[in-house]
Amino acid sequence: MATWKRRIGITLGGLIGLIVLAIAGFYAVATFKLNREHQIGAAVTPPIPTDSAAIARGHVFADLHGCTGCHAGNLAGQVMVDQFPLGRLAAPNLTRGKGGIGSLYTDAEWERAIRHGVRRNGRALLMMPSESFSKLRDDDVAALIAYVKSVPPVDNELPSRRIYPVAAALVALGPFTPAAERIDHAARSTGPEPGVTVAYG
């Protein structure tokens, strides 16, 4: 009986050790992916309009592409997930209010975040769906940035990101790969000419 108990204990200890090593490996790979600096090249930032028509057009793009869904209707951000063992992930406050990033980002940095899915420091934005924006026309991106910059400031301080084991595994293994790892950063916008057409939508 003692021998069987010993064998069971050794087996369980080995399994636990393997699980710990796997989790450590997932965290190491996920940390590398999320902290890697992406070289986007020279910034190509279209002139940002300030007229009401362009801002209204940018608002439409924000609604169509989910900006107001993830970042909330007032763009003040919100916690998207906060559950162990997945993680705590929040869409940031995009306004100029307390806790927001609106006063920190330049036009070029907005363009990099939207089209390329990278932060000001070049690191990947984990939940930013930049595939939806990377092929937009320059003037469409400019209108979207104009709208984001026009939104009134809202004070909303959000908790920092926490990556728990499941999220680390998903990032490390690929299913939860940031958009910055997937899109072609050298590709230029190919969207159709604006107009009341089926192609433009």
Short mmCIF file of C-alpha atoms in Angstrom, two decimals, residues 34-38 40 89-92 101 105 108-114 116-128 130 160-161 163 178 180:
data_model
loop_
_atom_site.label_atom_id
_atom_site.label_comp_id
_atom_site.label_asym_id
_atom_site.label_seq_id
_atom_site.Cartn_x
_atom_site.Cartn_y
_atom_site.Cartn_z
CA LEU A 34 3.33 41.56 -26.05
CA ASN A 35 6.57 43.40 -25.22
CA ARG A 36 8.17 43.10 -28.65
CA GLU A 37 8.55 46.47 -30.36
CA HIS A 38 7.10 46.58 -33.86
CA ILE A 40 6.28 50.22 -38.54
CA LEU A 89 -8.62 43.24 -20.04
CA ALA A 90 -9.98 46.75 -20.50
CA ALA A 91 -10.58 48.87 -23.59
CA PRO A 92 -8.85 52.15 -22.65
CA ILE A 101 -5.05 58.74 -23.31
CA TYR A 105 -1.47 60.63 -28.39
CA ALA A 108 0.70 59.87 -35.93
CA GLU A 109 0.31 57.73 -32.81
CA TRP A 110 -3.46 57.51 -33.30
CA GLU A 111 -2.84 56.33 -36.85
CA ARG A 112 -0.37 53.67 -35.65
CA ALA A 113 -2.78 52.44 -32.99
CA ILE A 114 -5.74 52.27 -35.36
CA HIS A 116 -1.20 48.95 -37.04
CA GLY A 117 -2.40 47.91 -33.59
CA VAL A 118 0.58 49.27 -31.67
CA ARG A 119 0.93 51.55 -28.68
CA ARG A 120 2.94 54.75 -28.52
CA ASN A 121 5.98 52.68 -27.50
CA GLY A 122 5.60 50.29 -30.44
CA ARG A 123 4.28 47.37 -28.41
CA ALA A 124 1.21 45.46 -29.54
CA LEU A 125 -2.29 46.36 -28.45
CA LEU A 126 -3.75 43.05 -27.33
CA MET A 127 -7.42 43.51 -28.26
CA MET A 128 -7.26 46.13 -31.01
CA SER A 130 -6.59 46.63 -36.60
CA SER A 160 -4.37 47.74 -15.46
CA ARG A 161 -4.20 44.67 -17.68
CA ILE A 163 -2.79 38.20 -17.96
CA PRO A 178 -2.44 40.58 -31.35
CA ALA A 180 0.10 43.76 -34.87
#
